Amino acid sequence: MLRRTLAALGRSVALFVPVFLVATFVTFALRSLSGLSPAHFQLGESATPEAVGRIEHQWGLDRPFLAQYASWFHDLLTGHLGTSWFNGADISALLADGAIVSLSVAGFALVIGVVFGSGLGILAAVRRTTWVDRAITGVTTVLSVMPSFVVGILLVGVFAVGLRWFPSAGFVPADRGLGPWLAHITLPAIALSFDTIADLARQLRAGLVAAYRENYVTGAVVRGLSPRRVFFRHVLRNGIGPALAVLGLKFPNLLGGAVVTEAIFGMPGFGQFAAASAQRGDVPAVQGVLVVSIVLVVVFNLIVNVLLARVTPAAARGV
Amino acid sequence: MLRRVLGLGAGRVALGVLLTVVLLAIFGPLVAPQDPLATSTDLLAAPSAHHWLGTDYLGRDVLSRLLAGSRLSVLGAVEVVAMALVVGAVPGVLSVYLGRAFEWVTLRLVDTLIALPFLVFAVAVTALLGNGIPQAMFVVGLLVSPLFYRVARAATLAVARSPYVEAAVIAGASVAWIVRKHVWGKVLPPIAVALAQTTGVGFVVVASLTFLGIGVRPPAPTWGGVLAADLGFLSYQPYAPLAPIVLIMATVWACNLLADALRDASGVAGRALVLRRPRFSGGSRVKEA
């Protein structure tokens, strides 16, 4: 078992190393493509070319492109994302603050999505072709067409402004009390989770219904196994693969959706930082956001791949 | 195919809604009852005969602003789809025929593109490469192209292995002839389904970006912008966000409905083909071997 898991991990890492290299290279190339320079921050638009050249020399921007890339990538591997053009602050530290906010929301959204998505998907599959199934299909269809910012606005309108059950904006770190922390992230997390709930439920239902049609499941039923045992031993393990894979693809969406929900709920997260830095033209900060989100996505997909290898019998046999 | 889609109730409704939105995008600014940029002293007014959907915090007519904003939404969605189609579907088909090197490189690129959170990238790129929805949609189209790549590749692989295509190869048919004669017909239905879905994504992304105020200059009317303007005054006008929300959701819903209708009409095998377990998250490697 352990060897198989390690093998899956090795294969996934081999798959993700080129992904990481290409993605970070594109991120680095954004600065050259944008033509932005830190000189605009320090000197304004009317700077002389000599002054601009001096500033760019200080930042090491007059070196060859590949030399800049090499030192940038080296810093990246040691955890340094550079300093902001805007205020000279350490980007890693700025991002760490924002990442706590965004990961709280995205993580909680993921939990909600997994709990409700798998609950609805399993229920629909077990009660397939009944009214329960049709009702769940209807609900997931509605959920899937509600963009997160629409849900967010409705939630703010009803639960924060109308009923006053939740705060409408802001963020409180978990170490200042679990209750306030949960209260602040609940509405944004719900807003983000709809898409995950809908896709996971649909994919899980399809996978499980397909598994129920397999001969070995019919065989298990004929052998007199209890429905519960049939479900957990045979149907779930064989039918869960596509749903897990979809979950892996959902994570980038959760991070991306954070940009919008954070704006609605006024949270000082990752997405707000990205939007603000981007509008200021603070290239290193934007690159930092992109690199961190790439890393998060890659790590999350590694986890999903290993889970896939452990859970599904077909993957375990190396099929 | 269009006739069969129109034969389905869902297909008629979906096409009807989308056609309306497109007509609004073309003629909306002409039929708008008022100037979408004109302010008035009638701030945050409730719907009335004069302002059918009320006014916003600057006294601008909401209906006129929504009508005027529809053009940007439709153009943005079309750009995403066109971009994704060219960058995704064409290499997807070619990846089966142009040899292993091309296949390997495109698969790696697709793996990479899918790892990038497209909203974050769209925000970053619009700001760095020029503030405009066209720039943003260019990037979003690029980042959703893996869906088209996979769909086109899966359909092409399926055809390429079928006996009649093998027979054609043995008979000496050229790749171009096979693609034209056999592959296109099989690739188009699943691509059409992906197209409809992606159009919905495009509308959501345009609305999200304009909601954040990215890619547009402030007085310009957009769906997302109308929504954002309403948001600050929820306690005065709790129902104000409903109009843009209904408009955005109806459009996205029509796209999804059209995708389902296309799937039913063309007999594309369920979602399995569209959301086939992707290579990125586990080994479909063996399946393709």
Coordinates of C-alpha atoms in Angstrom, one line a residue:
Chain A
M1 CA 0.0 0.0 0.0
L2 CA 2.7 2.4 1.0
R3 CA 4.8 1.6 -2.0
R4 CA 1.8 2.2 -4.3
T5 CA 1.1 5.5 -2.6
L6 CA 4.7 6.6 -3.1
A7 CA 4.7 5.5 -6.7
A8 CA 1.5 7.6 -7.3
L9 CA 3.2 10.5 -5.5
G10 CA 6.3 10.1 -7.7
R11 CA 4.3 9.9 -10.9
S12 CA 2.3 13.0 -9.9
V13 CA 5.5 15.0 -9.0
A14 CA 6.9 14.1 -12.4
L15 CA 3.8 15.4 -14.0
F16 CA 3.8 18.6 -12.0
V17 CA 7.4 19.7 -12.2
P18 CA 7.0 20.8 -15.9
V19 CA 3.7 22.4 -15.0
F20 CA 5.4 24.4 -12.2
L21 CA 8.3 25.4 -14.4
V22 CA 6.2 26.6 -17.3
A23 CA 3.7 28.4 -15.1
T24 CA 6.4 30.3 -13.1
F25 CA 8.2 31.2 -16.3
V26 CA 5.0 32.7 -17.8
T27 CA 4.6 34.6 -14.5
F28 CA 8.1 35.9 -14.6
A29 CA 7.7 36.9 -18.3
L30 CA 4.7 39.1 -17.4
R31 CA 7.0 41.9 -16.2
S32 CA 8.8 42.2 -19.5
L33 CA 5.5 41.9 -21.4
S34 CA 3.9 44.6 -19.3
G35 CA 6.8 47.1 -19.8
L36 CA 6.2 48.4 -16.3
S37 CA 9.1 49.6 -14.2
P38 CA 9.6 50.5 -10.6
A39 CA 10.9 53.9 -11.7
H40 CA 7.3 55.0 -12.3
F41 CA 6.6 54.6 -8.6
Q42 CA 9.7 56.4 -7.4
L43 CA 10.0 59.2 -10.0
G44 CA 6.5 59.7 -11.5
E45 CA 5.7 59.8 -15.2
S46 CA 8.0 62.8 -16.1
A47 CA 11.3 61.1 -15.1
T48 CA 14.3 61.5 -17.4
P49 CA 15.6 58.3 -19.1
E50 CA 18.8 58.5 -17.1
A51 CA 17.0 58.5 -13.8
V52 CA 14.8 55.7 -15.0
G53 CA 17.9 53.8 -16.0
R54 CA 19.5 54.4 -12.6
I55 CA 16.5 53.0 -10.7
E56 CA 16.2 50.0 -13.0
H57 CA 19.9 49.3 -12.4
Q58 CA 19.3 49.4 -8.7
W59 CA 16.6 46.8 -9.1
G60 CA 18.8 44.7 -11.4
L61 CA 16.4 45.1 -14.3
D62 CA 19.1 46.0 -16.9
R63 CA 20.6 42.5 -16.7
P64 CA 19.9 40.0 -19.4
F65 CA 16.4 38.4 -19.2
L66 CA 17.6 34.9 -18.4
A67 CA 20.0 36.1 -15.7
Q68 CA 17.1 38.0 -14.1
Y69 CA 15.0 34.9 -14.4
A70 CA 17.6 32.7 -12.8
S71 CA 18.0 34.9 -9.8
W72 CA 14.3 35.3 -9.5
F73 CA 13.7 31.6 -9.6
H74 CA 16.5 31.0 -7.1
D75 CA 14.9 33.4 -4.7
L76 CA 11.6 31.7 -5.3
L77 CA 12.9 28.3 -4.3
T78 CA 14.3 29.8 -1.1
G79 CA 10.9 31.3 -0.3
H80 CA 11.7 34.9 -1.2
L81 CA 9.2 36.6 -3.5
G82 CA 11.0 40.0 -3.6
T83 CA 10.0 43.4 -2.5
S84 CA 7.0 45.4 -3.5
W85 CA 7.6 48.3 -6.0
F86 CA 4.8 50.2 -4.3
N87 CA 6.1 50.4 -0.7
G88 CA 9.3 48.3 -0.5
A89 CA 7.6 45.8 1.8
D90 CA 8.5 42.1 1.8
I91 CA 6.0 40.4 -0.5
S92 CA 6.2 37.0 1.2
A93 CA 5.1 38.7 4.5
L94 CA 2.2 40.6 2.8
L95 CA 1.1 37.4 1.1
A96 CA 1.2 35.3 4.2
D97 CA -1.3 37.7 5.9
G98 CA -3.6 37.6 2.8
A99 CA -3.2 33.8 2.4
I100 CA -4.5 33.1 5.9
V101 CA -7.7 35.0 5.0
S102 CA -8.2 33.4 1.6
L103 CA -7.3 29.9 2.8
S104 CA -9.7 30.2 5.6
V105 CA -12.5 31.0 3.2
A106 CA -11.5 28.6 0.5
G107 CA -10.9 25.8 3.0
F108 CA -14.2 26.3 4.6
A109 CA -15.9 26.5 1.2
L110 CA -14.2 23.3 0.3
V111 CA -15.5 21.6 3.4
I112 CA -19.0 22.8 2.7
G113 CA -18.7 21.8 -0.9
V114 CA -17.5 18.3 -0.1
V115 CA -20.1 17.7 2.7
F116 CA -23.1 18.9 0.8
G117 CA -21.9 17.9 -2.7
S118 CA -21.1 14.3 -1.7
G119 CA -24.2 14.1 0.5
L120 CA -26.5 15.2 -2.4
G121 CA -24.6 13.1 -5.0
I122 CA -24.7 10.0 -2.9
L123 CA -28.4 10.5 -2.0
A124 CA -29.3 11.0 -5.6
A125 CA -27.4 7.9 -6.7
V126 CA -28.9 5.7 -4.0
R127 CA -32.4 7.0 -4.7
R128 CA -31.8 7.2 -8.5
T129 CA -34.7 7.7 -10.8
T130 CA -37.0 8.7 -7.9
W131 CA -38.4 12.1 -7.1
V132 CA -35.5 12.6 -4.7
D133 CA -33.0 12.2 -7.5
R134 CA -34.9 14.6 -9.7
A135 CA -35.2 17.2 -7.0
I136 CA -31.5 17.0 -6.3
T137 CA -30.7 17.3 -10.0
G138 CA -33.0 20.4 -10.1
V139 CA -31.3 22.0 -7.1
T140 CA -27.8 21.4 -8.5
T141 CA -28.8 22.9 -11.8
V142 CA -29.9 26.1 -10.0
L143 CA -26.8 26.1 -7.8
S144 CA -24.5 25.8 -10.9
V145 CA -25.9 28.9 -12.6
M146 CA -25.4 31.1 -9.6
P147 CA -22.1 32.9 -9.9
S148 CA -20.4 33.3 -6.5
F149 CA -20.7 37.1 -6.5
V150 CA -24.5 36.8 -7.0
V151 CA -24.8 34.3 -4.1
G152 CA -22.6 36.6 -2.0
I153 CA -24.8 39.6 -2.6
L154 CA -28.0 37.7 -1.9
L155 CA -26.4 36.3 1.3
V156 CA -25.2 39.8 2.4
G157 CA -28.7 41.2 1.7
V158 CA -30.6 38.6 3.6
F159 CA -28.4 37.4 6.4
A160 CA -26.1 40.4 7.1
V161 CA -28.2 43.5 6.2
G162 CA -31.6 42.0 6.7
L163 CA -31.5 39.5 9.5
R164 CA -28.2 40.7 11.0
W165 CA -27.2 37.1 11.9
F166 CA -23.6 37.5 10.4
P167 CA -21.2 40.5 10.1
S168 CA -21.4 41.8 6.5
A169 CA -17.7 42.5 6.1
G170 CA -14.2 42.0 7.5
F171 CA -12.1 39.2 8.9
V172 CA -11.0 38.1 12.3
P173 CA -8.1 35.6 12.6
A174 CA -8.8 32.3 14.3
D175 CA -6.5 33.0 17.2
R176 CA -8.7 35.8 18.3
G177 CA -11.6 33.5 18.9
L178 CA -13.1 30.6 16.9
G179 CA -16.6 32.0 17.0
P180 CA -15.9 35.4 15.4
W181 CA -13.6 33.7 12.9
L182 CA -16.3 31.3 11.8
A183 CA -18.9 34.1 11.8
H184 CA -16.8 36.2 9.4
I185 CA -16.0 33.4 6.9
T186 CA -19.3 31.6 6.8
L187 CA -21.1 33.8 4.3
P188 CA -18.2 34.1 1.9
A189 CA -17.5 30.4 2.1
I190 CA -21.1 29.5 1.4
A191 CA -21.1 31.9 -1.6
L192 CA -17.9 30.2 -3.0
S193 CA -19.1 26.7 -2.3
F194 CA -22.2 26.5 -4.6
D195 CA -20.2 25.7 -7.7
T196 CA -18.3 22.9 -6.0
I197 CA -21.5 21.5 -4.4
A198 CA -23.2 21.4 -7.8
D199 CA -20.3 19.9 -9.8
L200 CA -19.3 17.4 -7.1
A201 CA -22.9 16.2 -6.7
R202 CA -23.4 15.8 -10.4
Q203 CA -20.1 14.0 -11.0
L204 CA -20.6 11.7 -8.0
R205 CA -24.1 10.8 -9.0
A206 CA -23.0 9.9 -12.5
G207 CA -20.0 7.9 -11.2
L208 CA -22.0 6.0 -8.6
V209 CA -24.9 5.3 -11.0
A210 CA -22.4 3.9 -13.5
A211 CA -20.8 1.8 -10.8
Y212 CA -24.2 0.4 -9.8
R213 CA -24.6 -0.9 -13.3
E214 CA -21.4 -2.9 -13.1
N215 CA -21.6 -6.7 -13.1
Y216 CA -19.6 -7.0 -9.9
V217 CA -22.2 -4.9 -8.1
T218 CA -25.0 -7.1 -9.4
G219 CA -22.9 -10.0 -8.2
A220 CA -22.5 -8.6 -4.8
V221 CA -26.2 -8.0 -4.5
V222 CA -26.9 -11.5 -5.7
R223 CA -24.5 -12.9 -3.1
G224 CA -26.8 -11.3 -0.5
L225 CA -24.5 -8.5 0.7
S226 CA -26.4 -5.8 2.6
P227 CA -27.1 -2.6 0.6
R228 CA -24.8 -0.7 2.9
R229 CA -21.9 -3.1 2.4
V230 CA -22.5 -3.1 -1.4
F231 CA -22.4 0.6 -1.4
F232 CA -19.3 1.1 0.7
R233 CA -17.2 -1.8 -0.5
H234 CA -18.0 -1.8 -4.2
V235 CA -20.0 1.1 -5.5
L236 CA -18.4 4.1 -3.7
R237 CA -14.8 2.9 -4.1
N238 CA -15.2 2.4 -7.8
G239 CA -17.5 5.3 -8.6
I240 CA -15.7 8.1 -6.7
G241 CA -12.8 8.6 -9.1
P242 CA -14.2 11.2 -11.5
A243 CA -15.7 13.1 -8.5
L244 CA -12.3 13.3 -6.8
A245 CA -10.7 14.4 -10.1
V246 CA -13.3 17.2 -10.5
L247 CA -12.5 18.3 -6.9
G248 CA -8.9 18.7 -7.9
L249 CA -9.9 20.9 -10.7
K250 CA -12.2 22.9 -8.5
F251 CA -9.5 24.2 -6.3
P252 CA -8.2 26.8 -8.7
N253 CA -11.8 28.1 -9.1
L254 CA -12.1 28.5 -5.3
L255 CA -8.9 30.5 -5.2
G256 CA -10.0 32.6 -8.2
G257 CA -13.5 33.1 -6.8
A258 CA -11.9 34.5 -3.7
V259 CA -11.0 37.6 -5.7
V260 CA -14.7 38.4 -6.1
T261 CA -16.1 37.3 -2.8
E262 CA -13.3 39.1 -0.9
A263 CA -14.4 42.3 -2.7
I264 CA -18.0 41.8 -1.6
F265 CA -17.2 40.9 2.0
G266 CA -14.4 43.4 2.4
M267 CA -11.9 40.9 3.4
P268 CA -8.1 41.7 3.3
G269 CA -7.2 38.5 1.5
F270 CA -5.2 37.2 -1.3
G271 CA -7.6 38.3 -4.0
Q272 CA -7.9 41.9 -2.7
F273 CA -4.2 42.1 -2.6
A274 CA -3.9 40.8 -6.1
A275 CA -6.5 43.3 -7.4
A276 CA -5.0 46.2 -5.6
S277 CA -1.4 45.4 -6.6
A278 CA -2.5 44.8 -10.2
Q279 CA -4.3 48.1 -10.4
R280 CA -1.2 49.9 -9.0
G281 CA 1.0 48.1 -11.5
D282 CA 3.1 46.5 -8.7
V283 CA 4.5 43.7 -10.8
P284 CA 6.5 41.7 -8.1
A285 CA 3.4 41.6 -5.9
V286 CA 1.2 40.3 -8.6
Q287 CA 3.9 37.7 -9.5
G288 CA 4.0 36.7 -5.9
V289 CA 0.2 36.1 -5.8
L290 CA 0.4 34.1 -9.0
V291 CA 3.3 32.0 -7.8
V292 CA 1.6 31.2 -4.5
S293 CA -1.6 30.3 -6.2
I294 CA 0.2 28.0 -8.6
V295 CA 2.0 26.3 -5.7
L296 CA -1.3 25.9 -3.8
V297 CA -3.0 24.4 -6.8
V298 CA -0.2 22.0 -7.5
V299 CA 0.0 20.8 -3.9
F300 CA -3.7 20.3 -3.8
N301 CA -3.7 18.3 -7.0
L302 CA -0.8 16.2 -5.6
I303 CA -3.0 15.3 -2.6
V304 CA -5.9 14.5 -4.8
N305 CA -3.8 12.2 -7.0
V306 CA -2.5 10.3 -4.1
L307 CA -6.0 10.0 -2.7
L308 CA -7.2 8.7 -6.1
A309 CA -4.4 6.1 -6.1
R310 CA -5.3 4.9 -2.6
V311 CA -9.1 4.9 -2.8
T312 CA -10.1 3.5 -6.2
P313 CA -9.4 -0.2 -6.9
A314 CA -8.8 0.4 -10.6
A315 CA -6.1 3.0 -9.9
A316 CA -4.6 0.7 -7.3
R317 CA -4.2 -2.1 -9.8
G318 CA -2.4 0.4 -12.0
V319 CA -5.2 0.6 -14.6
Chain B
M1 CA -28.4 19.5 -35.6
L2 CA -30.0 22.9 -35.1
R3 CA -33.4 21.5 -36.1
R4 CA -33.1 18.7 -33.5
V5 CA -32.1 21.2 -30.8
L6 CA -35.1 23.3 -31.7
G7 CA -37.2 20.1 -31.5
L8 CA -36.5 20.1 -27.7
G9 CA -38.4 22.4 -25.5
A10 CA -35.3 23.2 -23.5
G11 CA -33.4 24.0 -26.7
R12 CA -36.1 26.4 -27.9
V13 CA -36.1 28.2 -24.5
A14 CA -32.3 28.4 -24.3
L15 CA -31.9 29.7 -27.9
G16 CA -34.8 32.2 -27.3
V17 CA -33.1 33.7 -24.3
L18 CA -29.7 33.8 -25.9
L19 CA -31.1 35.4 -29.1
T20 CA -32.8 38.0 -27.0
V21 CA -29.6 38.8 -25.2
V22 CA -27.8 39.1 -28.5
L23 CA -30.5 41.3 -29.9
L24 CA -30.2 43.5 -26.8
A25 CA -26.5 43.7 -27.4
I26 CA -27.0 44.9 -30.9
F27 CA -30.0 47.1 -30.6
G28 CA -30.2 47.7 -26.8
P29 CA -28.3 50.9 -26.8
L30 CA -30.7 52.2 -29.5
V31 CA -33.9 51.3 -27.7
A32 CA -32.7 52.3 -24.2
P33 CA -35.3 54.7 -22.9
Q34 CA -32.7 57.1 -21.5
D35 CA -29.0 58.0 -21.7
P36 CA -27.3 55.4 -19.6
L37 CA -24.7 58.0 -18.4
A38 CA -27.2 60.8 -17.7
T39 CA -27.5 61.5 -13.9
S40 CA -30.6 63.0 -12.4
T41 CA -31.7 64.2 -9.0
D42 CA -34.0 61.2 -8.7
L43 CA -31.5 59.1 -6.6
L44 CA -32.2 55.4 -5.8
A45 CA -35.7 55.7 -7.0
A46 CA -38.0 52.7 -7.0
P47 CA -39.3 51.2 -10.3
S48 CA -41.8 53.6 -11.9
A49 CA -43.4 54.3 -15.3
H50 CA -40.5 56.7 -16.0
H51 CA -37.7 54.4 -14.7
W52 CA -38.9 50.8 -15.2
L53 CA -36.2 49.4 -13.1
G54 CA -35.6 52.4 -10.9
T55 CA -32.4 54.5 -10.7
D56 CA -29.0 54.0 -9.0
Y57 CA -27.2 56.2 -6.5
L58 CA -26.4 58.8 -9.1
G59 CA -29.9 58.8 -10.4
R60 CA -29.0 57.0 -13.6
D61 CA -31.7 54.8 -15.2
V62 CA -30.9 51.2 -14.4
L63 CA -32.8 49.7 -17.4
S64 CA -30.8 51.8 -19.8
R65 CA -27.6 50.9 -18.1
L66 CA -28.3 47.2 -18.3
L67 CA -29.3 47.5 -22.0
A68 CA -26.1 49.5 -22.8
G69 CA -24.0 47.0 -20.8
S70 CA -25.2 43.9 -22.7
R71 CA -22.9 44.6 -25.6
L72 CA -19.8 44.3 -23.6
S73 CA -21.0 41.1 -22.0
V74 CA -21.9 39.4 -25.3
L75 CA -18.7 40.5 -27.0
G76 CA -16.6 39.3 -24.0
A77 CA -18.3 35.9 -24.0
V78 CA -17.9 35.5 -27.7
E79 CA -14.2 36.4 -27.4
V80 CA -13.6 33.8 -24.7
V81 CA -15.3 31.1 -26.8
A82 CA -13.5 32.0 -30.1
M83 CA -10.2 32.2 -28.4
A84 CA -10.7 28.9 -26.6
L85 CA -11.9 27.2 -29.7
V86 CA -8.9 28.2 -31.8
V87 CA -6.3 27.6 -29.1
G88 CA -7.9 24.5 -27.8
A89 CA -9.9 22.5 -30.3
V90 CA -7.5 22.8 -33.3
P91 CA -4.4 21.5 -31.4
G92 CA -6.7 18.9 -29.8
V93 CA -7.5 17.3 -33.1
L94 CA -3.9 17.8 -34.4
S95 CA -2.4 16.2 -31.3
V96 CA -3.5 12.9 -32.5
Y97 CA -2.0 13.3 -35.9
L98 CA 1.1 15.5 -35.7
G99 CA 3.4 13.1 -33.9
R100 CA 4.5 12.4 -30.4
A101 CA 6.6 15.6 -29.9
F102 CA 3.6 17.9 -30.6
E103 CA 1.4 15.7 -28.5
W104 CA 3.8 15.8 -25.5
V105 CA 4.3 19.5 -25.7
T106 CA 0.6 20.4 -26.0
L107 CA -0.4 18.0 -23.2
R108 CA 2.2 19.7 -20.9
L109 CA 0.9 23.1 -21.8
V110 CA -2.7 22.0 -21.2
D111 CA -1.7 20.7 -17.8
T112 CA -0.1 24.0 -17.0
L113 CA -3.0 26.2 -18.2
I114 CA -5.5 24.2 -16.1
A115 CA -3.4 24.8 -13.0
L116 CA -3.8 28.6 -13.3
P117 CA -6.7 30.2 -11.4
F118 CA -8.2 32.1 -14.4
L119 CA -9.9 34.9 -12.5
V120 CA -6.6 35.8 -10.6
F121 CA -4.7 35.7 -13.9
A122 CA -7.4 37.8 -15.7
V123 CA -7.1 40.4 -12.9
A124 CA -3.4 40.4 -13.0
V125 CA -3.1 40.5 -16.8
T126 CA -5.7 43.2 -17.3
A127 CA -3.9 45.5 -15.0
L128 CA -0.4 44.7 -16.3
L129 CA -1.1 44.5 -20.0
G130 CA -3.6 47.2 -20.4
N131 CA -6.9 47.8 -18.7
G132 CA -9.6 46.3 -21.0
I133 CA -12.1 43.5 -21.1
P134 CA -10.7 42.4 -24.5
Q135 CA -7.3 41.7 -22.9
A136 CA -8.9 40.0 -19.9
M137 CA -11.0 37.8 -22.2
F138 CA -8.0 36.9 -24.3
V139 CA -6.4 35.4 -21.2
V140 CA -9.6 33.7 -19.9
G141 CA -10.1 32.2 -23.4
L142 CA -6.5 30.9 -23.2
L143 CA -7.0 29.4 -19.7
V144 CA -10.3 27.6 -20.6
S145 CA -9.0 26.2 -23.8
P146 CA -7.8 23.0 -22.1
L147 CA -11.5 21.9 -22.0
F148 CA -11.7 22.2 -25.8
Y149 CA -8.4 20.5 -26.2
R150 CA -9.4 17.5 -24.2
V151 CA -12.9 17.3 -25.8
A152 CA -11.5 17.5 -29.3
R153 CA -8.7 15.1 -28.5
A154 CA -10.9 12.5 -26.9
A155 CA -13.4 12.6 -29.8
T156 CA -10.6 12.4 -32.3
L157 CA -8.9 9.5 -30.5
A158 CA -12.2 7.6 -30.5
V159 CA -12.7 8.1 -34.3
A160 CA -9.1 7.4 -35.1
R161 CA -9.3 4.0 -33.6
S162 CA -12.6 3.0 -35.2
P163 CA -12.4 0.3 -37.9
Y164 CA -13.6 2.4 -40.8
V165 CA -10.9 5.0 -40.2
E166 CA -8.3 2.3 -40.0
A167 CA -9.7 0.9 -43.2
A168 CA -9.4 4.4 -44.8
V169 CA -5.8 4.6 -43.6
I170 CA -5.0 1.2 -45.1
A171 CA -6.7 2.3 -48.3
G172 CA -4.2 5.1 -48.4
A173 CA -6.3 8.1 -47.4
S174 CA -4.4 11.2 -46.4
V175 CA -4.6 12.7 -42.9
A176 CA -6.3 15.8 -44.2
W177 CA -8.9 13.7 -46.0
I178 CA -9.6 11.7 -42.9
V179 CA -9.9 14.7 -40.7
R180 CA -12.2 16.4 -43.2
K181 CA -14.3 13.4 -44.0
H182 CA -14.6 11.5 -40.7
V183 CA -13.1 13.4 -37.8
W184 CA -14.9 16.8 -38.0
G185 CA -18.4 15.2 -37.9
K186 CA -17.5 13.4 -34.7
V187 CA -15.7 16.2 -33.0
L188 CA -18.2 18.9 -33.7
P189 CA -21.1 17.7 -31.4
P190 CA -19.0 17.5 -28.2
I191 CA -17.3 20.8 -29.2
A192 CA -20.7 22.4 -29.5
V193 CA -21.6 21.3 -26.0
A194 CA -18.3 22.6 -24.6
L195 CA -19.0 25.8 -26.6
A196 CA -22.3 26.4 -24.9
Q197 CA -20.9 25.8 -21.5
T198 CA -17.9 28.0 -22.0
T199 CA -20.2 30.8 -23.2
G200 CA -21.8 30.7 -19.8
V201 CA -18.4 30.9 -18.2
G202 CA -17.6 33.9 -20.3
F203 CA -20.7 35.8 -19.2
V204 CA -19.8 35.0 -15.6
V205 CA -16.2 36.2 -16.0
V206 CA -17.2 39.4 -17.7
A207 CA -19.8 40.1 -15.0
S208 CA -17.2 39.3 -12.2
L209 CA -14.5 41.5 -13.7
T210 CA -16.9 44.5 -14.3
F211 CA -18.3 43.9 -10.8
L212 CA -14.8 44.4 -9.5
G213 CA -14.4 47.5 -11.7
I214 CA -11.6 45.8 -13.6
G215 CA -11.4 46.3 -17.4
V216 CA -13.8 49.2 -17.6
R217 CA -13.6 52.9 -16.9
P218 CA -16.1 54.0 -14.3
P219 CA -19.0 55.7 -16.0
A220 CA -19.2 53.0 -18.7
P221 CA -22.4 50.9 -18.1
T222 CA -21.9 47.1 -17.4
W223 CA -24.0 44.4 -15.9
G224 CA -21.4 43.8 -13.1
G225 CA -21.0 47.5 -12.6
V226 CA -24.8 48.0 -12.1
L227 CA -24.7 45.2 -9.5
A228 CA -21.7 46.8 -7.7
A229 CA -23.4 50.2 -7.6
D230 CA -26.5 48.7 -6.0
L231 CA -24.5 46.9 -3.4
G232 CA -23.5 50.0 -1.5
F233 CA -27.1 51.0 -0.9
L234 CA -28.7 47.7 0.1
S235 CA -30.3 49.2 3.2
Y236 CA -32.1 51.9 1.1
Q237 CA -33.0 49.7 -1.8
P238 CA -32.9 46.0 -0.8
Y239 CA -34.4 44.8 -4.1
A240 CA -32.2 46.8 -6.4
P241 CA -29.7 44.0 -7.1
L242 CA -32.4 41.7 -8.4
A243 CA -32.6 43.1 -11.9
P244 CA -28.9 42.6 -12.8
I245 CA -28.8 39.3 -10.9
V246 CA -31.8 37.9 -12.8
L247 CA -30.3 39.1 -16.1
I248 CA -26.9 37.5 -15.4
M249 CA -28.4 34.2 -14.1
A250 CA -30.9 33.9 -17.0
T251 CA -28.1 34.2 -19.5
V252 CA -25.8 31.7 -17.8
W253 CA -28.8 29.3 -17.3
A254 CA -29.7 29.6 -21.0
C255 CA -26.1 28.6 -21.9
N256 CA -26.2 25.6 -19.7
L257 CA -29.6 24.6 -20.9
L258 CA -28.4 24.9 -24.5
A259 CA -25.4 22.7 -23.6
D260 CA -27.8 20.0 -22.3
A261 CA -30.1 20.3 -25.3
L262 CA -27.1 20.0 -27.7
R263 CA -25.9 17.0 -25.8
D264 CA -29.4 15.3 -26.0
A265 CA -29.8 16.2 -29.6
S266 CA -26.4 14.9 -30.7
G267 CA -26.3 11.9 -28.5
V268 CA -23.0 12.9 -26.9
A269 CA -22.4 10.3 -24.3
G270 CA -23.5 12.2 -21.2
R271 CA -21.0 14.2 -19.3
A272 CA -18.6 11.4 -19.4
L273 CA -17.1 12.7 -22.6
V274 CA -16.9 16.4 -21.5
L275 CA -15.7 15.7 -18.0
R276 CA -13.7 12.6 -18.7
R277 CA -11.3 12.0 -16.0
P278 CA -8.6 14.5 -16.9
R279 CA -5.0 13.6 -17.3
F280 CA -4.0 16.4 -15.0
S281 CA -5.6 14.7 -11.9
G282 CA -4.6 11.1 -12.3
G283 CA -3.7 8.6 -14.9
S284 CA -5.6 8.6 -18.1
R285 CA -2.2 7.9 -19.5
V286 CA -2.9 4.2 -19.7
K287 CA -6.3 4.8 -21.2
E288 CA -4.7 6.7 -24.1
A289 CA -1.8 4.2 -24.6

